[in-house]
Amino acid sequence: MQEVVSADYPFRVRSQADAALLAEYRKRLAGSYAPFVVLLALLFGYLCRHFLKYQFSLAAGIRRGMRRGEFQVHYQPVIDLRDGSCAGAEALMRWFRPGQGPVRPDIFFAVAEANGLSIPLTRHLFKLVGRDLRHCPMGPQFRLGLNITAGHFARPDIVDDVARLRQVVGSGAADFVLEITEREPLPPIDQVYENMGVLNASGVKLAIDDFGTGHSSLAYLEKFPVDYLKIDRGFVSAIGTDAVNASVLEMIIGLAARLDVELTAEGVETREQLDYLAAKGVHYAQGFLYAKPMPIEQLQAWVREHRGRLPAGGAATDSVPAVA
Ligand code: C2E
Ligand code: CA
Ligand code: CA
């Protein structure tokens, strides 16, 4: 006979089952579950192997893709909400694998990062952007956002990488803004401060990307002064639907005003979002409401076609352009 007594409640459970019977029951239970456990372990092993093989083949594919010219850059316009002009664009990498179609950039950048390829891939991006801008210069006031990892920004060679790009495109092709995601905080090391100083002195701006999703605090922003904060798409899509995230958005807007930093809203998809952001004093917006990312020749034509005709804050200056 077995007895279990509760320490917290006035209960005791007594079992009068025969110990031999219980042992027999446990044995039978283990026997009937064992095949499932083995199967589950096999399935887990197969999935792990499949995942690692996929990762390795994707990493090898990235190396090969850079050699074979499978990567391209698309550019998404950024609009100044104060006057409806196109203030610049964000460069976004695209990978079209032959026979397999497009691969999502967040997927291949994660694989590149895990396999020590994010810096070679960013250098490849700089090479492609350099080629695009030589072919289609956008103008000296045109601010082009380039996504950089925090790890790359903390190295001494980022300064040379940017200087090389600027030398390739020449003066007047575009101004550059380095976007560093907030999900990966910058390390507070001397090299980071030194790079910030050199890049800032040469006119290169700095933005914190995906703002509101990571670790930034007021102290972090005071330690690393930046020129722009990019409000994450999640907060923009909350406008008019999600009260909690909308109040976080208001806090971000207040923080930017306090720090005297300009704000860019990402993922603006509706006129309602645009009006809300403009009324709150957000300076720039990008999103499918205006345009999807596109090749550089199309961007040049798009900027020419929509000059002074894009919807800004308050009264609409014109209808929203049709997005392909
Ligand atoms: P991100 O830097 O936050 O880029 C913005 C993403 O939002 C882009 O996705 C863009 O196409 C998308 N987007 C813009 N407007 C809208 C909108 O109105 N609605 C919706 N639903 N989406 C919108 P994309 O091009 O797929 O890039 C995803 C992420 O991959 C980027 O997020 C960035 O983290 C990474 N990535 C892309 N290109 C590069 C690159 O050249 N270097 C690095 N390090 N990362 C890159
Ligand atoms: Ca970005
Ligand atoms: Ca972003």
mmCIF file of C-alpha atoms and ligand atoms in Angstrom:
data_model
loop_
_atom_site.group_PDB
_atom_site.id
_atom_site.type_symbol
_atom_site.label_atom_id
_atom_site.label_comp_id
_atom_site.label_asym_id
_atom_site.label_seq_id
_atom_site.Cartn_x
_atom_site.Cartn_y
_atom_site.Cartn_z
ATOM 1 C CA MET A 1 0.000 0.000 0.000
ATOM 2 C CA GLN A 2 1.264 3.534 -0.831
ATOM 3 C CA GLU A 3 0.277 6.846 0.780
ATOM 4 C CA VAL A 4 0.978 10.468 -0.255
ATOM 5 C CA VAL A 5 0.199 13.328 2.172
ATOM 6 C CA SER A 6 -0.264 16.955 1.000
ATOM 7 C CA ALA A 7 1.806 19.527 2.946
ATOM 8 C CA ASP A 8 -0.551 22.406 2.096
ATOM 9 C CA TYR A 9 -4.012 20.897 2.205
ATOM 10 C CA PRO A 10 -5.749 18.432 4.481
ATOM 11 C CA PHE A 11 -5.589 15.619 1.880
ATOM 12 C CA ARG A 12 -3.964 12.264 1.798
ATOM 13 C CA VAL A 13 -4.136 9.837 -1.099
ATOM 14 C CA ARG A 14 -3.857 6.167 -0.371
ATOM 15 C CA SER A 15 -3.447 3.515 -3.043
ATOM 16 C CA GLN A 16 -4.151 -0.079 -2.268
ATOM 17 C CA ALA A 17 -2.960 -1.435 -5.587
ATOM 18 C CA ASP A 18 -0.580 -4.300 -5.484
ATOM 19 C CA ALA A 19 3.069 -3.180 -6.054
ATOM 20 C CA ALA A 20 3.667 -6.016 -8.511
ATOM 21 C CA LEU A 21 0.564 -5.017 -10.450
ATOM 22 C CA LEU A 22 1.756 -1.400 -10.585
ATOM 23 C CA ALA A 23 5.208 -2.458 -11.820
ATOM 24 C CA GLU A 24 3.585 -4.593 -14.517
ATOM 25 C CA TYR A 25 1.347 -1.667 -15.525
ATOM 26 C CA ARG A 26 4.377 0.705 -15.784
ATOM 27 C CA LYS A 27 6.251 -1.842 -17.909
ATOM 28 C CA ARG A 28 3.328 -2.188 -20.295
ATOM 29 C CA LEU A 29 2.937 1.614 -20.528
ATOM 30 C CA ALA A 30 6.657 2.057 -21.328
ATOM 31 C CA GLY A 31 6.388 -0.711 -23.928
ATOM 32 C CA SER A 32 3.494 0.942 -25.708
ATOM 33 C CA TYR A 33 5.098 4.450 -25.656
ATOM 34 C CA ALA A 34 8.619 3.388 -26.563
ATOM 35 C CA PRO A 35 8.043 3.250 -30.350
ATOM 36 C CA PHE A 36 6.593 6.801 -30.253
ATOM 37 C CA VAL A 37 9.594 8.100 -28.311
ATOM 38 C CA VAL A 38 11.997 6.473 -30.783
ATOM 39 C CA LEU A 39 10.010 7.847 -33.723
ATOM 40 C CA LEU A 40 9.965 11.341 -32.200
ATOM 41 C CA ALA A 41 13.741 11.229 -31.619
ATOM 42 C CA LEU A 42 14.276 10.085 -35.216
ATOM 43 C CA LEU A 43 12.040 12.855 -36.545
ATOM 44 C CA PHE A 44 13.849 15.453 -34.427
ATOM 45 C CA GLY A 45 17.248 14.210 -35.669
ATOM 46 C CA TYR A 46 16.025 14.274 -39.271
ATOM 47 C CA LEU A 47 14.707 17.861 -38.904
ATOM 48 C CA CYS A 48 17.982 19.036 -37.285
ATOM 49 C CA ARG A 49 20.011 17.434 -40.069
ATOM 50 C CA HIS A 50 17.695 18.923 -42.704
ATOM 51 C CA PHE A 51 17.918 22.378 -41.084
ATOM 52 C CA LEU A 52 21.743 22.284 -40.878
ATOM 53 C CA LYS A 53 21.992 21.044 -44.471
ATOM 54 C CA TYR A 54 19.662 23.868 -45.561
ATOM 55 C CA GLN A 55 21.753 26.415 -43.632
ATOM 56 C CA PHE A 56 25.009 25.136 -45.159
ATOM 57 C CA SER A 57 23.583 24.977 -48.644
ATOM 58 C CA LEU A 58 22.113 28.472 -48.273
ATOM 59 C CA ALA A 59 25.461 29.819 -47.002
ATOM 60 C CA ALA A 60 27.263 28.173 -49.935
ATOM 61 C CA GLY A 61 24.537 29.558 -52.209
ATOM 62 C CA ILE A 62 25.149 33.094 -50.899
ATOM 63 C CA ARG A 63 28.892 32.816 -51.684
ATOM 64 C CA ARG A 64 28.120 31.434 -55.134
ATOM 65 C CA GLY A 65 25.352 33.993 -55.687
ATOM 66 C CA MET A 66 27.753 36.881 -55.039
ATOM 67 C CA ARG A 67 30.237 35.435 -57.544
ATOM 68 C CA ARG A 68 27.548 34.796 -60.153
ATOM 69 C CA GLY A 69 25.783 38.144 -59.861
ATOM 70 C CA GLU A 70 22.495 36.766 -58.485
ATOM 71 C CA PHE A 71 21.984 39.692 -56.061
ATOM 72 C CA GLN A 72 20.330 42.983 -56.926
ATOM 73 C CA VAL A 73 19.372 46.077 -54.967
ATOM 74 C CA HIS A 74 15.888 47.547 -54.906
ATOM 75 C CA TYR A 75 15.167 51.022 -53.561
ATOM 76 C CA GLN A 76 12.107 52.185 -51.606
ATOM 77 C CA PRO A 77 11.360 55.939 -51.640
ATOM 78 C CA VAL A 78 11.288 57.911 -48.362
ATOM 79 C CA ILE A 79 8.908 60.891 -48.361
ATOM 80 C CA ASP A 80 9.299 64.163 -46.453
ATOM 81 C CA LEU A 81 5.881 64.614 -44.824
ATOM 82 C CA ARG A 82 6.346 68.364 -44.495
ATOM 83 C CA ASP A 83 6.188 69.027 -48.234
ATOM 84 C CA GLY A 84 5.487 65.714 -49.990
ATOM 85 C CA SER A 85 8.896 65.584 -51.668
ATOM 86 C CA CYS A 86 10.978 62.436 -52.066
ATOM 87 C CA ALA A 87 13.812 62.888 -49.547
ATOM 88 C CA GLY A 88 15.677 59.704 -50.380
ATOM 89 C CA ALA A 89 15.338 55.935 -50.422
ATOM 90 C CA GLU A 90 16.336 52.763 -48.596
ATOM 91 C CA ALA A 91 18.525 50.209 -50.369
ATOM 92 C CA LEU A 92 17.164 46.676 -49.888
ATOM 93 C CA MET A 93 19.013 43.622 -51.113
ATOM 94 C CA ARG A 94 17.244 41.083 -53.350
ATOM 95 C CA TRP A 95 18.409 37.557 -54.149
ATOM 96 C CA PHE A 96 16.895 35.718 -57.093
ATOM 97 C CA ARG A 97 18.160 32.114 -56.963
ATOM 98 C CA PRO A 98 18.111 30.553 -60.424
ATOM 99 C CA GLY A 99 15.413 27.916 -60.578
ATOM 100 C CA GLN A 100 14.173 28.766 -57.071
ATOM 101 C CA GLY A 101 12.959 32.352 -57.298
ATOM 102 C CA PRO A 102 13.383 35.109 -54.724
ATOM 103 C CA VAL A 103 14.701 34.390 -51.213
ATOM 104 C CA ARG A 104 13.497 36.680 -48.415
ATOM 105 C CA PRO A 105 16.252 39.089 -47.289
ATOM 106 C CA ASP A 106 15.567 38.575 -43.578
ATOM 107 C CA ILE A 107 16.181 34.834 -44.175
ATOM 108 C CA PHE A 108 19.396 35.113 -46.175
ATOM 109 C CA PHE A 109 20.803 37.862 -43.934
ATOM 110 C CA ALA A 110 20.187 35.664 -40.863
ATOM 111 C CA VAL A 111 22.039 32.781 -42.569
ATOM 112 C CA ALA A 112 24.822 35.154 -43.671
ATOM 113 C CA GLU A 113 25.156 36.427 -40.100
ATOM 114 C CA ALA A 114 25.322 32.897 -38.646
ATOM 115 C CA ASN A 115 28.014 31.911 -41.156
ATOM 116 C CA GLY A 116 30.297 34.947 -40.958
ATOM 117 C CA LEU A 117 29.060 36.270 -44.308
ATOM 118 C CA SER A 118 27.234 39.422 -43.286
ATOM 119 C CA ILE A 119 30.235 41.716 -43.847
ATOM 120 C CA PRO A 120 31.123 40.222 -47.274
ATOM 121 C CA LEU A 121 27.418 40.539 -48.199
ATOM 122 C CA THR A 122 27.299 44.186 -47.078
ATOM 123 C CA ARG A 123 30.456 44.886 -49.106
ATOM 124 C CA HIS A 124 28.727 43.260 -52.050
ATOM 125 C CA LEU A 125 25.724 45.528 -51.416
ATOM 126 C CA PHE A 126 28.044 48.564 -51.450
ATOM 127 C CA LYS A 127 29.510 47.384 -54.765
ATOM 128 C CA LEU A 128 26.043 47.020 -56.325
ATOM 129 C CA VAL A 129 24.864 50.378 -54.921
ATOM 130 C CA GLY A 130 28.043 51.999 -56.277
ATOM 131 C CA ARG A 131 27.347 50.556 -59.719
ATOM 132 C CA ASP A 132 23.669 51.646 -59.606
ATOM 133 C CA LEU A 133 24.475 55.206 -58.521
ATOM 134 C CA ARG A 134 27.176 55.648 -61.130
ATOM 135 C CA HIS A 135 24.630 54.617 -63.711
ATOM 136 C CA CYS A 136 21.723 56.620 -62.165
ATOM 137 C CA PRO A 137 22.960 59.418 -59.847
ATOM 138 C CA MET A 138 20.138 60.662 -57.590
ATOM 139 C CA GLY A 139 21.466 64.082 -56.526
ATOM 140 C CA PRO A 140 23.490 65.544 -53.642
ATOM 141 C CA GLN A 141 20.529 65.966 -51.255
ATOM 142 C CA PHE A 142 19.163 62.471 -51.882
ATOM 143 C CA ARG A 143 19.606 60.420 -48.694
ATOM 144 C CA LEU A 144 20.200 56.752 -49.330
ATOM 145 C CA GLY A 145 19.760 54.377 -46.364
ATOM 146 C CA LEU A 146 22.091 51.364 -46.182
ATOM 147 C CA ASN A 147 21.441 48.572 -43.670
ATOM 148 C CA ILE A 148 24.535 47.689 -41.632
ATOM 149 C CA THR A 149 24.996 45.209 -38.786
ATOM 150 C CA ALA A 150 26.140 46.514 -35.375
ATOM 151 C CA GLY A 151 29.125 44.129 -35.626
ATOM 152 C CA HIS A 152 30.238 45.756 -38.881
ATOM 153 C CA PHE A 153 29.807 49.232 -37.416
ATOM 154 C CA ALA A 154 32.046 48.298 -34.469
ATOM 155 C CA ARG A 155 34.973 47.442 -36.788
ATOM 156 C CA PRO A 156 37.591 49.910 -38.021
ATOM 157 C CA ASP A 157 37.072 48.943 -41.699
ATOM 158 C CA ILE A 158 33.484 50.311 -41.930
ATOM 159 C CA VAL A 159 34.997 53.785 -42.376
ATOM 160 C CA ASP A 160 37.080 52.576 -45.357
ATOM 161 C CA ASP A 161 34.130 50.633 -46.808
ATOM 162 C CA VAL A 162 31.942 53.753 -46.806
ATOM 163 C CA ALA A 163 34.792 55.965 -48.079
ATOM 164 C CA ARG A 164 35.342 53.545 -50.989
ATOM 165 C CA LEU A 165 31.641 53.652 -51.881
ATOM 166 C CA ARG A 166 31.621 57.455 -51.801
ATOM 167 C CA GLN A 167 34.712 57.571 -53.961
ATOM 168 C CA VAL A 168 33.158 55.176 -56.496
ATOM 169 C CA VAL A 169 29.912 57.175 -56.851
ATOM 170 C CA GLY A 170 31.587 60.590 -56.718
ATOM 171 C CA SER A 171 30.159 63.680 -55.089
ATOM 172 C CA GLY A 172 26.577 64.572 -55.868
ATOM 173 C CA ALA A 173 25.234 61.038 -56.517
ATOM 174 C CA ALA A 174 23.624 60.686 -53.053
ATOM 175 C CA ASP A 175 24.165 61.221 -49.336
ATOM 176 C CA PHE A 176 24.404 58.112 -47.182
ATOM 177 C CA VAL A 177 22.595 57.101 -43.997
ATOM 178 C CA LEU A 178 23.759 53.951 -42.200
ATOM 179 C CA GLU A 179 20.826 52.075 -40.626
ATOM 180 C CA ILE A 180 21.631 49.901 -37.620
ATOM 181 C CA THR A 181 18.841 47.770 -36.215
ATOM 182 C CA GLU A 182 17.878 48.319 -32.604
ATOM 183 C CA ARG A 183 17.605 44.544 -32.117
ATOM 184 C CA GLU A 184 21.410 44.355 -32.037
ATOM 185 C CA PRO A 185 22.739 47.003 -29.626
ATOM 186 C CA LEU A 186 25.970 48.820 -30.444
ATOM 187 C CA PRO A 187 28.787 47.879 -28.052
ATOM 188 C CA PRO A 188 30.003 50.868 -25.993
ATOM 189 C CA ILE A 189 33.617 50.536 -27.181
ATOM 190 C CA ASP A 190 36.094 53.207 -28.322
ATOM 191 C CA GLN A 191 36.021 51.955 -31.931
ATOM 192 C CA VAL A 192 32.276 52.693 -32.200
ATOM 193 C CA TYR A 193 32.720 56.281 -30.937
ATOM 194 C CA GLU A 194 35.704 56.777 -33.222
ATOM 195 C CA ASN A 195 33.772 55.497 -36.277
ATOM 196 C CA MET A 196 30.809 57.732 -35.376
ATOM 197 C CA GLY A 197 33.086 60.755 -35.194
ATOM 198 C CA VAL A 198 34.854 60.076 -38.511
ATOM 199 C CA LEU A 199 31.649 59.225 -40.401
ATOM 200 C CA ASN A 200 29.782 62.202 -38.952
ATOM 201 C CA ALA A 201 32.616 64.562 -39.935
ATOM 202 C CA SER A 202 32.465 63.257 -43.502
ATOM 203 C CA GLY A 203 28.690 63.904 -43.713
ATOM 204 C CA VAL A 204 27.481 60.305 -43.329
ATOM 205 C CA LYS A 205 24.353 60.098 -41.145
ATOM 206 C CA LEU A 206 23.276 57.410 -38.710
ATOM 207 C CA ALA A 207 19.821 55.921 -38.067
ATOM 208 C CA ILE A 208 18.496 53.433 -35.529
ATOM 209 C CA ASP A 209 16.282 50.999 -37.453
ATOM 210 C CA ASP A 210 13.231 49.062 -36.144
ATOM 211 C CA PHE A 211 13.010 51.512 -33.276
ATOM 212 C CA GLY A 212 10.809 50.385 -30.390
ATOM 213 C CA THR A 213 11.541 46.662 -30.775
ATOM 214 C CA GLY A 214 14.921 46.444 -29.063
ATOM 215 C CA HIS A 215 17.017 47.654 -26.180
ATOM 216 C CA SER A 216 17.185 51.431 -26.692
ATOM 217 C CA SER A 217 16.670 53.569 -23.660
ATOM 218 C CA LEU A 218 17.137 57.278 -23.228
ATOM 219 C CA ALA A 219 20.603 56.516 -21.811
ATOM 220 C CA TYR A 220 21.502 54.414 -24.891
ATOM 221 C CA LEU A 221 20.452 57.208 -27.235
ATOM 222 C CA GLU A 222 22.371 59.786 -25.236
ATOM 223 C CA LYS A 223 25.452 57.562 -25.398
ATOM 224 C CA PHE A 224 25.146 57.035 -29.171
ATOM 225 C CA PRO A 225 23.756 60.213 -30.714
ATOM 226 C CA VAL A 226 22.086 59.417 -34.048
ATOM 227 C CA ASP A 227 20.442 61.541 -36.740
ATOM 228 C CA TYR A 228 17.277 59.494 -37.334
ATOM 229 C CA LEU A 229 15.061 56.979 -35.597
ATOM 230 C CA LYS A 230 13.076 54.645 -37.829
ATOM 231 C CA ILE A 231 9.798 53.659 -36.166
ATOM 232 C CA ASP A 232 9.177 49.940 -36.617
ATOM 233 C CA ARG A 233 6.348 48.896 -38.924
ATOM 234 C CA GLY A 234 4.562 47.135 -36.048
ATOM 235 C CA PHE A 235 3.804 50.453 -34.338
ATOM 236 C CA VAL A 236 2.609 52.068 -37.560
ATOM 237 C CA SER A 237 0.195 49.229 -38.290
ATOM 238 C CA ALA A 238 -1.198 49.643 -34.747
ATOM 239 C CA ILE A 239 -2.537 53.122 -35.571
ATOM 240 C CA GLY A 240 -6.307 53.103 -35.173
ATOM 241 C CA THR A 241 -6.411 49.431 -34.101
ATOM 242 C CA ASP A 242 -4.210 48.687 -31.093
ATOM 243 C CA ALA A 243 -4.318 51.156 -28.180
ATOM 244 C CA VAL A 244 -1.263 49.746 -26.338
ATOM 245 C CA ASN A 245 1.103 49.948 -29.310
ATOM 246 C CA ALA A 246 -0.352 53.299 -30.337
ATOM 247 C CA SER A 247 0.609 54.687 -26.928
ATOM 248 C CA VAL A 248 4.151 53.282 -27.326
ATOM 249 C CA LEU A 249 4.236 55.117 -30.657
ATOM 250 C CA GLU A 250 3.293 58.362 -28.899
ATOM 251 C CA MET A 251 6.108 57.779 -26.402
ATOM 252 C CA ILE A 252 8.609 57.247 -29.236
ATOM 253 C CA ILE A 253 7.471 60.478 -30.898
ATOM 254 C CA GLY A 254 7.880 62.332 -27.578
ATOM 255 C CA LEU A 255 11.336 60.826 -27.035
ATOM 256 C CA ALA A 256 12.507 61.877 -30.504
ATOM 257 C CA ALA A 257 11.298 65.449 -29.898
ATOM 258 C CA ARG A 258 13.158 65.520 -26.582
ATOM 259 C CA LEU A 259 16.366 64.280 -28.216
ATOM 260 C CA ASP A 260 15.875 66.504 -31.259
ATOM 261 C CA VAL A 261 16.184 63.533 -33.628
ATOM 262 C CA GLU A 262 14.235 63.211 -36.879
ATOM 263 C CA LEU A 263 11.752 60.360 -37.214
ATOM 264 C CA THR A 264 10.993 58.109 -40.173
ATOM 265 C CA ALA A 265 7.919 55.881 -40.059
ATOM 266 C CA GLU A 266 8.278 52.538 -41.844
ATOM 267 C CA GLY A 267 5.525 50.436 -43.371
ATOM 268 C CA VAL A 268 2.987 53.222 -43.953
ATOM 269 C CA GLU A 269 0.184 51.521 -45.840
ATOM 270 C CA THR A 270 -2.915 53.680 -45.364
ATOM 271 C CA ARG A 271 -3.907 57.304 -45.670
ATOM 272 C CA GLU A 272 -5.176 57.156 -42.047
ATOM 273 C CA GLN A 273 -1.671 56.166 -40.818
ATOM 274 C CA LEU A 274 -0.077 58.905 -42.906
ATOM 275 C CA ASP A 275 -2.417 61.618 -41.554
ATOM 276 C CA TYR A 276 -1.918 60.463 -37.962
ATOM 277 C CA LEU A 277 1.903 60.463 -38.296
ATOM 278 C CA ALA A 278 2.006 63.842 -40.032
ATOM 279 C CA ALA A 279 -0.299 65.388 -37.399
ATOM 280 C CA LYS A 280 2.062 64.114 -34.674
ATOM 281 C CA GLY A 281 5.011 65.793 -36.366
ATOM 282 C CA VAL A 282 6.759 62.677 -37.779
ATOM 283 C CA HIS A 283 9.136 63.957 -40.452
ATOM 284 C CA TYR A 284 9.476 61.137 -42.999
ATOM 285 C CA ALA A 285 7.511 58.105 -44.152
ATOM 286 C CA GLN A 286 8.110 55.077 -46.329
ATOM 287 C CA GLY A 287 5.731 52.292 -47.170
ATOM 288 C CA PHE A 288 3.528 50.613 -49.722
ATOM 289 C CA LEU A 289 1.142 53.608 -49.613
ATOM 290 C CA TYR A 290 3.767 55.409 -51.693
ATOM 291 C CA ALA A 291 5.772 52.697 -53.404
ATOM 292 C CA LYS A 292 7.284 49.247 -53.061
ATOM 293 C CA PRO A 293 11.055 48.804 -53.399
ATOM 294 C CA MET A 294 12.080 48.979 -57.092
ATOM 295 C CA PRO A 295 15.211 48.866 -59.301
ATOM 296 C CA ILE A 296 17.231 52.101 -59.572
ATOM 297 C CA GLU A 297 16.084 53.020 -63.115
ATOM 298 C CA GLN A 298 12.452 52.786 -61.998
ATOM 299 C CA LEU A 299 13.226 54.822 -58.879
ATOM 300 C CA GLN A 300 14.717 57.597 -60.968
ATOM 301 C CA ALA A 301 11.633 57.684 -63.200
ATOM 302 C CA TRP A 302 9.316 57.461 -60.144
ATOM 303 C CA VAL A 303 11.004 60.447 -58.457
ATOM 304 C CA ARG A 304 10.750 62.481 -61.667
ATOM 305 C CA GLU A 305 7.095 61.548 -62.187
ATOM 306 C CA HIS A 306 5.973 62.318 -58.612
ATOM 307 C CA ARG A 307 8.031 65.447 -57.986
ATOM 308 C CA GLY A 308 5.948 67.725 -55.710
ATOM 309 C CA ARG A 309 2.819 65.595 -56.196
ATOM 310 C CA LEU A 310 3.024 63.164 -53.298
ATOM 311 C CA PRO A 311 0.586 63.213 -50.375
ATOM 312 C CA ALA A 312 2.074 64.976 -47.353
ATOM 313 C CA GLY A 313 0.586 65.733 -43.969
ATOM 314 C CA GLY A 314 -2.731 67.557 -43.531
ATOM 315 C CA ALA A 315 -4.482 68.403 -46.782
ATOM 316 C CA ALA A 316 -3.649 65.952 -49.555
ATOM 317 C CA THR A 317 -1.565 67.554 -52.311
ATOM 318 C CA ASP A 318 -2.579 64.837 -54.709
ATOM 319 C CA SER A 319 -3.878 61.324 -54.878
ATOM 320 C CA VAL A 320 -1.718 58.486 -53.609
ATOM 321 C CA PRO A 321 0.319 56.895 -56.431
ATOM 322 C CA ALA A 322 -0.822 53.466 -57.533
ATOM 323 C CA VAL A 323 1.556 50.826 -56.183
ATOM 324 C CA ALA A 324 2.375 47.978 -58.569
HETATM 325 P P1 C2E B 1 14.133 46.659 -42.810
HETATM 326 O O1 C2E B 1 15.497 47.249 -42.843
HETATM 327 O O2 C2E B 1 13.246 47.035 -41.669
HETATM 328 O O3 C2E B 1 13.448 46.995 -44.209
HETATM 329 C C1 C2E B 1 12.117 47.352 -44.359
HETATM 330 C C2 C2E B 1 11.307 46.187 -44.835
HETATM 331 O O4 C2E B 1 9.927 46.558 -44.810
HETATM 332 C C3 C2E B 1 11.611 45.808 -46.289
HETATM 333 O O5 C2E B 1 11.440 44.403 -46.393
HETATM 334 C C4 C2E B 1 10.492 46.508 -47.057
HETATM 335 O O6 C2E B 1 10.204 45.945 -48.308
HETATM 336 C C5 C2E B 1 9.353 46.321 -46.085
HETATM 337 N N1 C2E B 1 8.297 47.305 -46.256
HETATM 338 C C6 C2E B 1 8.411 48.594 -46.609
HETATM 339 N N2 C2E B 1 7.217 49.212 -46.645
HETATM 340 C C7 C2E B 1 6.296 48.282 -46.287
HETATM 341 C C8 C2E B 1 4.872 48.320 -46.113
HETATM 342 O O7 C2E B 1 4.199 49.329 -46.298
HETATM 343 N N3 C2E B 1 4.276 47.159 -45.710
HETATM 344 C C9 C2E B 1 4.988 46.019 -45.479
HETATM 345 N N4 C2E B 1 4.321 44.944 -45.103
HETATM 346 N N5 C2E B 1 6.326 45.945 -45.647
HETATM 347 C C10 C2E B 1 6.984 47.072 -46.023
HETATM 348 P P2 C2E B 1 12.500 43.495 -47.090
HETATM 349 O O8 C2E B 1 13.093 44.172 -48.280
HETATM 350 O O9 C2E B 1 11.851 42.161 -47.238
HETATM 351 O O10 C2E B 1 13.644 43.426 -45.999
HETATM 352 C C11 C2E B 1 13.437 42.773 -44.785
HETATM 353 C C12 C2E B 1 14.624 42.963 -43.886
HETATM 354 O O11 C2E B 1 15.789 42.294 -44.414
HETATM 355 C C13 C2E B 1 15.043 44.420 -43.730
HETATM 356 O O12 C2E B 1 14.217 45.051 -42.791
HETATM 357 C C14 C2E B 1 16.465 44.260 -43.221
HETATM 358 O O13 C2E B 1 16.490 43.937 -41.868
HETATM 359 C C15 C2E B 1 16.928 43.046 -44.041
HETATM 360 N N6 C2E B 1 17.652 43.551 -45.215
HETATM 361 C C16 C2E B 1 17.208 43.821 -46.463
HETATM 362 N N7 C2E B 1 18.205 44.291 -47.230
HETATM 363 C C17 C2E B 1 19.298 44.346 -46.429
HETATM 364 C C18 C2E B 1 20.662 44.754 -46.626
HETATM 365 O O14 C2E B 1 21.074 45.181 -47.700
HETATM 366 N N8 C2E B 1 21.503 44.652 -45.535
HETATM 367 C C19 C2E B 1 21.072 44.178 -44.310
HETATM 368 N N9 C2E B 1 21.965 44.116 -43.291
HETATM 369 N N10 C2E B 1 19.818 43.799 -44.102
HETATM 370 C C20 C2E B 1 18.943 43.878 -45.141
HETATM 371 CA CA CA B 2 16.275 49.355 -42.689
HETATM 372 CA CA CA B 3 13.133 48.563 -40.269
#
